mmCIF file of C-alpha atoms in Angstrom:
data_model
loop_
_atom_site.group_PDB
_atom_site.id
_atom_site.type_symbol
_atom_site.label_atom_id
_atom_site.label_comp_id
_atom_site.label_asym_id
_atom_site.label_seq_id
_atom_site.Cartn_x
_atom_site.Cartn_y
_atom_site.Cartn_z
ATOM 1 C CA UNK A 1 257.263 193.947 139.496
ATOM 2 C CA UNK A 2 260.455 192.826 137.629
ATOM 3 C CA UNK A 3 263.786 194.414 138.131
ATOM 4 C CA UNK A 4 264.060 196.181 135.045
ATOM 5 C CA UNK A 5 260.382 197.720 134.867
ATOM 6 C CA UNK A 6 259.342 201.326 136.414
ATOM 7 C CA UNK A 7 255.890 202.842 137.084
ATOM 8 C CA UNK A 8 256.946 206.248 136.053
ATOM 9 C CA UNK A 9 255.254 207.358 132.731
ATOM 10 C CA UNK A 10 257.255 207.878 129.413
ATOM 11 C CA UNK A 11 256.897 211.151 129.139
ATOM 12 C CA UNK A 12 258.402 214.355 129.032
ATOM 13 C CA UNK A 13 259.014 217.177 131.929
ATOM 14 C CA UNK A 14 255.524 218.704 130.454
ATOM 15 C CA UNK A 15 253.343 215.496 130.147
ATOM 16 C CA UNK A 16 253.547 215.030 126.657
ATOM 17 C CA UNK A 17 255.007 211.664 124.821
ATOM 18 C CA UNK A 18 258.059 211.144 123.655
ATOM 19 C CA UNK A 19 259.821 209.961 120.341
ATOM 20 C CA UNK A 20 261.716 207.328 119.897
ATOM 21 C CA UNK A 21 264.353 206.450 121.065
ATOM 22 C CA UNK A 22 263.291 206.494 124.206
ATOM 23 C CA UNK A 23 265.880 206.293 127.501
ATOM 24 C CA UNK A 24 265.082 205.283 130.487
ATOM 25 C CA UNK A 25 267.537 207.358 133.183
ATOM 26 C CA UNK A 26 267.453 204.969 136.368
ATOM 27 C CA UNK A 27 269.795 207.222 138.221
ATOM 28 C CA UNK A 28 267.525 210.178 137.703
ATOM 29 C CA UNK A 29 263.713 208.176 137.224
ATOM 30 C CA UNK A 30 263.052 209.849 134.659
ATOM 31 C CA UNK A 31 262.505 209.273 130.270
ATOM 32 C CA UNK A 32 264.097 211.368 128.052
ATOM 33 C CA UNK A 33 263.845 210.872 123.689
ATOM 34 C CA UNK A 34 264.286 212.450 120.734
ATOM 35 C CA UNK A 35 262.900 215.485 119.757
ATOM 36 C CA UNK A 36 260.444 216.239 116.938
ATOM 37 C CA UNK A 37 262.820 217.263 114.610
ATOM 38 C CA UNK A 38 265.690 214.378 115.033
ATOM 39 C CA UNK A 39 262.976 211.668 114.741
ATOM 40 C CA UNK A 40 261.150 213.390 111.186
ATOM 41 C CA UNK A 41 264.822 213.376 109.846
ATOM 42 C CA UNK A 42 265.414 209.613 111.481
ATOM 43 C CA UNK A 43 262.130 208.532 109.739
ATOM 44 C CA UNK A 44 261.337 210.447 106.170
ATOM 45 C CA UNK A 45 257.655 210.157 104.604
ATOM 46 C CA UNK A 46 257.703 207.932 101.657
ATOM 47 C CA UNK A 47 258.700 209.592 98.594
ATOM 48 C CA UNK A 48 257.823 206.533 96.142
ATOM 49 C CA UNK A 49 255.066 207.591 94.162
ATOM 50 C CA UNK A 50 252.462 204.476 93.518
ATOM 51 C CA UNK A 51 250.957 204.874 89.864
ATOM 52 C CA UNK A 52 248.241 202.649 89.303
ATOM 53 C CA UNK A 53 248.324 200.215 86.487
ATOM 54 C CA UNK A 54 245.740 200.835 83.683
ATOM 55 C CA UNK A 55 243.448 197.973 84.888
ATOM 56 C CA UNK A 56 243.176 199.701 87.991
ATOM 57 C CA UNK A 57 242.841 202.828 86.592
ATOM 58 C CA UNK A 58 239.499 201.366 84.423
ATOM 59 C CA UNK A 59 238.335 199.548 87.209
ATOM 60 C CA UNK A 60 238.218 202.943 89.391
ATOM 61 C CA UNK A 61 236.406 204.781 86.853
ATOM 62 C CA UNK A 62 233.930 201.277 86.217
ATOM 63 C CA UNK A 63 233.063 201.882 90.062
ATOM 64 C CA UNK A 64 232.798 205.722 89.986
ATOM 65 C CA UNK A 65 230.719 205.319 86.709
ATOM 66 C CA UNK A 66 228.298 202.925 89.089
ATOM 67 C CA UNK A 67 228.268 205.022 91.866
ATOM 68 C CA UNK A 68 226.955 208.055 89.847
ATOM 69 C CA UNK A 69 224.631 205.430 87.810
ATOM 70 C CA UNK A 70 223.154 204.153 91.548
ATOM 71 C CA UNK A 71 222.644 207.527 92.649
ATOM 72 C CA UNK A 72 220.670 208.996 89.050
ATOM 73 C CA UNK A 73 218.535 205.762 89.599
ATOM 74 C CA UNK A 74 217.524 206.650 93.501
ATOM 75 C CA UNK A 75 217.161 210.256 92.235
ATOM 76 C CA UNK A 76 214.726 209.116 89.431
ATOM 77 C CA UNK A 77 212.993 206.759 92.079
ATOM 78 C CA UNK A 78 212.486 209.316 94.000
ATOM 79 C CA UNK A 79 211.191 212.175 91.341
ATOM 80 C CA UNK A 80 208.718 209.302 89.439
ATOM 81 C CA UNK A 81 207.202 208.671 93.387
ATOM 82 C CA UNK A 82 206.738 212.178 93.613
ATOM 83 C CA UNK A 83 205.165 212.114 90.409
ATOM 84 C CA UNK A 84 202.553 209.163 91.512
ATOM 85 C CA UNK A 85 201.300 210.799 93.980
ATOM 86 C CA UNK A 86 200.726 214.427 92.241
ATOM 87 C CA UNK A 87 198.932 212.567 89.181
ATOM 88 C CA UNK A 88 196.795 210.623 92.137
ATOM 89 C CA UNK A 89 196.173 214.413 93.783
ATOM 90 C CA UNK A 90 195.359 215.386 90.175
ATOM 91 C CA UNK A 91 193.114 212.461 89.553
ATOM 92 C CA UNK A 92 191.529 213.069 93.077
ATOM 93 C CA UNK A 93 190.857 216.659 92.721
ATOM 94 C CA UNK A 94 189.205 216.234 88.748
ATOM 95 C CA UNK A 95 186.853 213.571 90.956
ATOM 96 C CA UNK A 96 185.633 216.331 93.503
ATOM 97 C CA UNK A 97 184.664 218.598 90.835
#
């Protein structure tokens, strides 16, 4: 194992992972890092709000428009199979009497 590399775990004094930056303490053998709060205020979410261009905009409603179109046609597939058969039950019963 090189020099500069450990077998000790980065983690914390309760098991748990650490946030960066993380220390290694060779006098000690032990990890220490930031906590929760210093890295959120280190690393901010992304405040830049993405507003799709119109194109997009059509082209999401084009595929939700298909989606709902695809689903009405299984749902009528379904409903004119049902159908079939109760006209052949119909047809079937007339027969028998």
């Amino acid at each position: 194992m090189p020099q500069n590399a450990t077998t000790v775990a980065p983690v914390d004094s309760n098991g748990v992972g650490l946030y960066e930056p993380v220390t290694w303490h060779a006098d000690t053998k032990t990890w220490s890092g930031a906590t929760k709060e210093e890295y959120d205020a280190a690393h901010p979410a992304d405040t830049v709000a993405v507003t799709p261009t119109a194109d997009q905009q059509a082209q999401a409603q084009q595929m939700l428009a298909m989606a709902n179109l695809t689903n009405q046609v299984a749902m009528l597939q379904k409903t004119v199979a049902t159908l079939m058969v109760q006209n052949a039950d119909s047809k079937e019963e007339t027969k028998n009497v």
